[in-house]
PDB file of C-alpha atoms in Angstrom:
ATOM      1  CA  GLY R  27      41.058 -42.013  19.150  1.00  0.00           C
ATOM      2  CA  LEU R  28      42.567 -38.688  20.352  1.00  0.00           C
ATOM      3  CA  VAL R  29      39.919 -36.236  18.792  1.00  0.00           C
ATOM      4  CA  GLU R  30      37.220 -38.702  19.992  1.00  0.00           C
ATOM      5  CA  HIS R  31      38.711 -38.430  23.504  1.00  0.00           C
ATOM      6  CA  ALA R  32      39.104 -34.939  23.539  1.00  0.00           C
ATOM      7  CA  THR R  33      35.366 -34.280  22.668  1.00  0.00           C
ATOM      8  CA  ASP R  34      34.297 -36.804  25.335  1.00  0.00           C
ATOM      9  CA  HIS R  35      33.325 -39.522  22.948  1.00  0.00           C
ATOM     10  CA  LEU R  36      34.639 -42.338  25.066  1.00  0.00           C
ATOM     11  CA  GLY R  37      33.310 -45.346  23.825  1.00  0.00           C
ATOM     12  CA  ASP R  38      34.329 -44.351  19.985  1.00  0.00           C
ATOM     13  CA  ALA R  39      37.509 -43.030  21.538  1.00  0.00           C
ATOM     14  CA  GLY R  40      38.380 -46.314  23.335  1.00  0.00           C
ATOM     15  CA  LYS R  41      37.635 -48.447  20.022  1.00  0.00           C
ATOM     16  CA  HIS R  42      39.777 -46.555  17.505  1.00  0.00           C
ATOM     17  CA  LEU R  43      42.760 -46.479  19.746  1.00  0.00           C
ATOM     18  CA  ARG R  44      42.443 -50.403  20.231  1.00  0.00           C
ATOM     19  CA  ASN R  45      42.249 -50.680  16.500  1.00  0.00           C
ATOM     20  CA  ALA R  46      45.466 -48.277  16.310  1.00  0.00           C
ATOM     21  CA  ALA R  47      47.381 -50.428  18.985  1.00  0.00           C
ATOM     22  CA  LYS R  48      46.447 -53.711  17.100  1.00  0.00           C
ATOM     23  CA  LEU R  49      48.391 -51.993  13.842  1.00  0.00           C
ATOM     24  CA  GLU R  50      51.100 -50.341  15.918  1.00  0.00           C
ATOM     25  CA  LYS R  51      52.072 -52.908  18.913  1.00  0.00           C
ATOM     26  CA  GLY R  52      55.364 -51.607  19.772  1.00  0.00           C
ATOM     27  CA  HIS R  53      54.238 -47.557  19.827  1.00  0.00           C
ATOM     28  CA  ILE R  54      54.684 -46.238  23.315  1.00  0.00           C
ATOM     29  CA  GLU R  55      52.686 -43.128  23.369  1.00  0.00           C
ATOM     30  CA  LEU R  56      49.677 -45.210  21.744  1.00  0.00           C
ATOM     31  CA  GLN R  57      50.384 -47.663  24.673  1.00  0.00           C
ATOM     32  CA  LEU R  58      50.413 -44.554  27.266  1.00  0.00           C
ATOM     33  CA  ASN R  59      46.927 -43.208  25.441  1.00  0.00           C
ATOM     34  CA  LEU R  60      45.542 -46.701  26.044  1.00  0.00           C
ATOM     35  CA  ALA R  61      46.914 -46.998  30.028  1.00  0.00           C
ATOM     36  CA  ALA R  62      45.400 -43.462  30.418  1.00  0.00           C
ATOM     37  CA  PHE R  63      42.290 -44.131  28.748  1.00  0.00           C
ATOM     38  CA  ALA R  64      41.877 -47.270  31.041  1.00  0.00           C
ATOM     39  CA  LEU R  65      42.962 -45.380  34.249  1.00  0.00           C
ATOM     40  CA  GLN R  66      40.253 -42.665  33.511  1.00  0.00           C
ATOM     41  CA  ILE R  67      37.492 -45.857  33.648  1.00  0.00           C
ATOM     42  CA  ASN R  68      39.100 -47.555  36.327  1.00  0.00           C
ATOM     43  CA  ASP R  69      40.095 -50.582  34.400  1.00  0.00           C
ATOM     44  CA  PHE R  70      43.387 -51.308  36.014  1.00  0.00           C
ATOM     45  CA  ASN R  71      44.109 -54.791  34.568  1.00  0.00           C
ATOM     46  CA  SER R  72      43.836 -53.339  31.190  1.00  0.00           C
ATOM     47  CA  ALA R  73      46.008 -50.050  32.028  1.00  0.00           C
ATOM     48  CA  LEU R  74      48.405 -52.531  33.559  1.00  0.00           C
ATOM     49  CA  GLU R  75      48.972 -54.718  30.490  1.00  0.00           C
ATOM     50  CA  HIS R  76      49.398 -51.989  27.975  1.00  0.00           C
ATOM     51  CA  LEU R  77      52.043 -50.582  30.396  1.00  0.00           C
ATOM     52  CA  ASP R  78      53.678 -53.559  30.583  1.00  0.00           C
ATOM     53  CA  MET R  79      53.630 -53.711  26.885  1.00  0.00           C
ATOM     54  CA  ILE R  80      56.010 -50.487  27.266  1.00  0.00           C
ATOM     55  CA  ALA R  81      58.254 -51.935  29.933  1.00  0.00           C
ATOM     56  CA  GLN R  82      59.146 -54.765  27.613  1.00  0.00           C
ATOM     57  CA  THR R  83      60.872 -52.151  25.555  1.00  0.00           C
ATOM     58  CA  SER R  84      61.372 -48.786  27.917  1.00  0.00           C
ATOM     59  CA  PRO R  85      61.667 -50.150  31.379  1.00  0.00           C
ATOM     60  CA  GLU R  86      62.898 -46.938  32.815  1.00  0.00           C
ATOM     61  CA  HIS R  87      59.953 -44.799  30.913  1.00  0.00           C
ATOM     62  CA  ARG R  88      59.160 -42.612  33.736  1.00  0.00           C
ATOM     63  CA  LEU R  89      55.518 -41.926  32.747  1.00  0.00           C
ATOM     64  CA  MET R  90      54.918 -45.718  32.729  1.00  0.00           C
ATOM     65  CA  LEU R  91      56.298 -46.023  35.802  1.00  0.00           C
ATOM     66  CA  LEU R  92      53.983 -43.438  37.743  1.00  0.00           C
ATOM     67  CA  SER R  93      51.122 -44.914  35.682  1.00  0.00           C
ATOM     68  CA  LYS R  94      52.082 -48.301  36.531  1.00  0.00           C
ATOM     69  CA  GLY R  95      52.297 -47.437  40.272  1.00  0.00           C
ATOM     70  CA  VAL R  96      48.633 -45.835  40.042  1.00  0.00           C
ATOM     71  CA  ALA R  97      47.123 -49.194  38.236  1.00  0.00           C
ATOM     72  CA  LEU R  98      49.078 -51.198  41.005  1.00  0.00           C
ATOM     73  CA  ARG R  99      47.380 -49.057  43.695  1.00  0.00           C
ATOM     74  CA  GLY R 100      44.109 -49.627  41.845  1.00  0.00           C
ATOM     75  CA  LEU R 101      44.675 -53.102  41.883  1.00  0.00           C
ATOM     76  CA  LYS R 102      45.357 -52.891  45.581  1.00  0.00           C
ATOM     77  CA  GLN R 103      48.534 -54.000  45.231  1.00  0.00           C
ATOM     78  CA  PHE R 104      50.502 -51.583  47.610  1.00  0.00           C
ATOM     79  CA  ASP R 105      53.287 -53.072  48.047  1.00  0.00           C
ATOM     80  CA  GLU R 106      54.183 -53.232  44.238  1.00  0.00           C
ATOM     81  CA  SER R 107      52.719 -49.745  43.911  1.00  0.00           C
ATOM     82  CA  GLU R 108      55.153 -48.527  46.460  1.00  0.00           C
ATOM     83  CA  ALA R 109      57.983 -50.142  45.129  1.00  0.00           C
ATOM     84  CA  THR R 110      57.134 -48.711  41.652  1.00  0.00           C
ATOM     85  CA  TYR R 111      56.849 -45.274  42.868  1.00  0.00           C
ATOM     86  CA  LYS R 112      60.530 -45.631  44.670  1.00  0.00           C
ATOM     87  CA  SER R 113      62.005 -47.290  41.277  1.00  0.00           C
ATOM     88  CA  LEU R 114      60.860 -44.070  39.379  1.00  0.00           C
ATOM     89  CA  LEU R 115      62.584 -41.998  41.998  1.00  0.00           C
ATOM     90  CA  ALA R 116      65.906 -44.041  41.941  1.00  0.00           C
ATOM     91  CA  LEU R 117      66.055 -42.974  38.036  1.00  0.00           C
ATOM     92  CA  ASP R 118      64.519 -39.474  38.765  1.00  0.00           C
ATOM     93  CA  PRO R 119      65.151 -38.269  42.393  1.00  0.00           C
ATOM     94  CA  SER R 120      63.476 -35.050  41.675  1.00  0.00           C
ATOM     95  CA  ASN R 121      60.076 -36.344  40.474  1.00  0.00           C
ATOM     96  CA  LYS R 122      57.446 -34.610  42.254  1.00  0.00           C
ATOM     97  CA  GLU R 123      54.531 -36.926  41.127  1.00  0.00           C
ATOM     98  CA  ALA R 124      56.101 -39.924  42.777  1.00  0.00           C
ATOM     99  CA  ARG R 125      56.216 -38.345  45.873  1.00  0.00           C
ATOM    100  CA  TYR R 126      52.785 -36.904  45.963  1.00  0.00           C
ATOM    101  CA  ASN R 127      51.765 -40.744  44.812  1.00  0.00           C
ATOM    102  CA  LEU R 128      53.541 -41.983  47.809  1.00  0.00           C
ATOM    103  CA  CYS R 129      51.823 -39.177  49.639  1.00  0.00           C
ATOM    104  CA  VAL R 130      48.282 -40.611  49.067  1.00  0.00           C
ATOM    105  CA  LEU R 131      49.275 -44.259  48.878  1.00  0.00           C
ATOM    106  CA  ASN R 132      50.350 -44.363  52.664  1.00  0.00           C
ATOM    107  CA  GLN R 133      47.512 -42.108  53.826  1.00  0.00           C
ATOM    108  CA  GLU R 134      44.350 -43.376  51.882  1.00  0.00           C
ATOM    109  CA  TYR R 135      45.064 -46.861  51.239  1.00  0.00           C
ATOM    110  CA  THR R 136      47.897 -48.129  53.705  1.00  0.00           C
ATOM    111  CA  GLN R 137      47.180 -45.921  56.573  1.00  0.00           C
ATOM    112  CA  LYS R 138      51.164 -45.631  57.644  1.00  0.00           C
ATOM    113  CA  MET R 139      50.406 -41.872  58.505  1.00  0.00           C
ATOM    114  CA  ASP R 140      54.109 -41.332  59.432  1.00  0.00           C
ATOM    115  CA  ALA R 141      55.209 -42.114  56.173  1.00  0.00           C
ATOM    116  CA  ALA R 142      52.360 -40.263  54.422  1.00  0.00           C
ATOM    117  CA  LEU R 143      53.366 -37.256  56.450  1.00  0.00           C
ATOM    118  CA  MET R 144      57.141 -37.447  55.324  1.00  0.00           C
ATOM    119  CA  TRP R 145      55.944 -37.800  51.725  1.00  0.00           C
ATOM    120  CA  CYS R 146      53.423 -34.844  51.770  1.00  0.00           C
ATOM    121  CA  LYS R 147      55.833 -32.800  53.504  1.00  0.00           C
ATOM    122  CA  ASP R 148      58.732 -34.054  51.169  1.00  0.00           C
ATOM    123  CA  PHE R 149      56.322 -33.169  48.211  1.00  0.00           C
ATOM    124  CA  LEU R 150      55.187 -29.598  49.304  1.00  0.00           C
ATOM    125  CA  GLY R 151      58.741 -28.646  50.131  1.00  0.00           C
ATOM    126  CA  ARG R 152      59.517 -29.526  46.097  1.00  0.00           C
ATOM    127  CA  ILE R 153      56.661 -27.408  44.457  1.00  0.00           C
ATOM    128  CA  GLU R 154      55.890 -23.706  43.784  1.00  0.00           C
ATOM    129  CA  ASP R 155      53.892 -21.561  45.506  1.00  0.00           C
ATOM    130  CA  GLY R 156      50.330 -22.039  43.388  1.00  0.00           C
ATOM    131  CA  HIS R 157      51.075 -25.209  42.678  1.00  0.00           C
ATOM    132  CA  ALA R 158      47.484 -27.248  41.791  1.00  0.00           C
ATOM    133  CA  LYS R 159      48.115 -29.911  44.563  1.00  0.00           C
ATOM    134  CA  GLN R 160      49.219 -27.322  46.850  1.00  0.00           C
ATOM    135  CA  LYS R 161      46.041 -27.072  48.959  1.00  0.00           C
ATOM    136  CA  GLU R 162      45.183 -30.270  48.929  1.00  0.00           C
ATOM    137  CA  VAL R 163      48.482 -31.314  50.396  1.00  0.00           C
ATOM    138  CA  ARG R 164      48.411 -28.745  52.755  1.00  0.00           C
ATOM    139  CA  ASN R 165      44.949 -30.156  53.840  1.00  0.00           C
ATOM    140  CA  ARG R 166      46.445 -33.525  54.331  1.00  0.00           C
ATOM    141  CA  VAL R 167      49.031 -32.816  56.052  1.00  0.00           C
ATOM    142  CA  SER R 168      46.980 -30.857  58.993  1.00  0.00           C
ATOM    143  CA  GLY R 169      44.605 -33.369  59.074  1.00  0.00           C
ATOM    144  CA  MET R 170      47.469 -36.252  59.385  1.00  0.00           C
ATOM    145  CA  GLU R 171      49.222 -33.953  61.807  1.00  0.00           C
ATOM    146  CA  ALA R 172      46.069 -33.323  63.963  1.00  0.00           C
ATOM    147  CA  ALA R 173      45.083 -37.262  63.936  1.00  0.00           C
ATOM    148  CA  LEU R 174      48.735 -38.314  65.205  1.00  0.00           C
ATOM    149  CA  GLU R 175      48.562 -35.661  68.050  1.00  0.00           C
ATOM    150  CA  MET R 176      45.416 -37.042  69.115  1.00  0.00           C
ATOM    151  CA  MET R 177      46.374 -40.476  68.935  1.00  0.00           C
ATOM    152  CA  ARG R 178      49.618 -40.004  71.030  1.00  0.00           C
ATOM    153  CA  GLU R 179      47.595 -38.055  73.649  1.00  0.00           C
ATOM    154  CA  SER R 180      45.104 -41.051  73.578  1.00  0.00           C
ATOM    155  CA  THR R 181      48.144 -43.467  74.142  1.00  0.00           C
ATOM    156  CA  GLN R 182      49.555 -41.290  76.833  1.00  0.00           C
ATOM    157  CA  GLN R 183      46.080 -41.246  78.798  1.00  0.00           C
ATOM    158  CA  GLU R 184      45.992 -45.198  78.419  1.00  0.00           C
ATOM    159  CA  ASN R 185      49.782 -45.631  79.592  1.00  0.00           C
ATOM    160  CA  PRO R 186      50.731 -42.957  81.987  1.00  0.00           C
ATOM    161  CA  ALA R 187      54.222 -42.236  82.817  1.00  0.00           C
ATOM    162  CA  ASP R 188      56.153 -44.870  84.842  1.00  0.00           C
ATOM    163  CA  GLY R 189      56.355 -42.149  87.938  1.00  0.00           C
ATOM    164  CA  ALA R 190      52.618 -42.954  88.813  1.00  0.00           C
ATOM    165  CA  GLN R 191      53.305 -46.763  89.544  1.00  0.00           C
ATOM    166  CA  GLU R 192      51.413 -47.977  92.608  1.00  0.00           C
ATOM    167  CA  ASP R 193      53.280 -48.804  95.964  1.00  0.00           C
ATOM    168  CA  GLU R 194      53.634 -52.186  96.835  1.00  0.00           C
ATOM    169  CA  THR R 195      53.837 -53.217 100.067  1.00  0.00           C
ATOM    170  CA  THR R 196      54.721 -57.021 101.678  1.00  0.00           C
ATOM    171  CA  GLU R 197      53.116 -58.123 104.406  1.00  0.00           C
TER     172      GLU R 197
END
């Protein structure tokens, strides 16, 4: 299955991996490969099934938790996705991938820009120069900062300071 996957024969890869899973139900690496394959084709329900099998025997498996967060995000279960990433951070506070995924989740899916900005900046502060995602996350940060500034300016224009209140006179 792995050889078929590496040569882009995805249909055959899936078939071989599923056959292997029938023989080795508790094999963590096999379940991870099946989950990764399912995520690659956006089959989030299948991915979650394989990840849940891993969770039964290895509930603190870091790659399983990261992948589970992605699958839950794909299923639009955003609160559960966030909780999964945060449980990974509780186990592994230095995990950069969980921070990156919290950045993406909050920016693209839940539109919680303040949280997204915090997670993106946190991620940038933990990676080395030249990291594969550095330019992307920098672009995210600058875009969010610009959007937040425009929102603040718009709010100030709609709600001028208290000093500009009209004088009320009584007759």
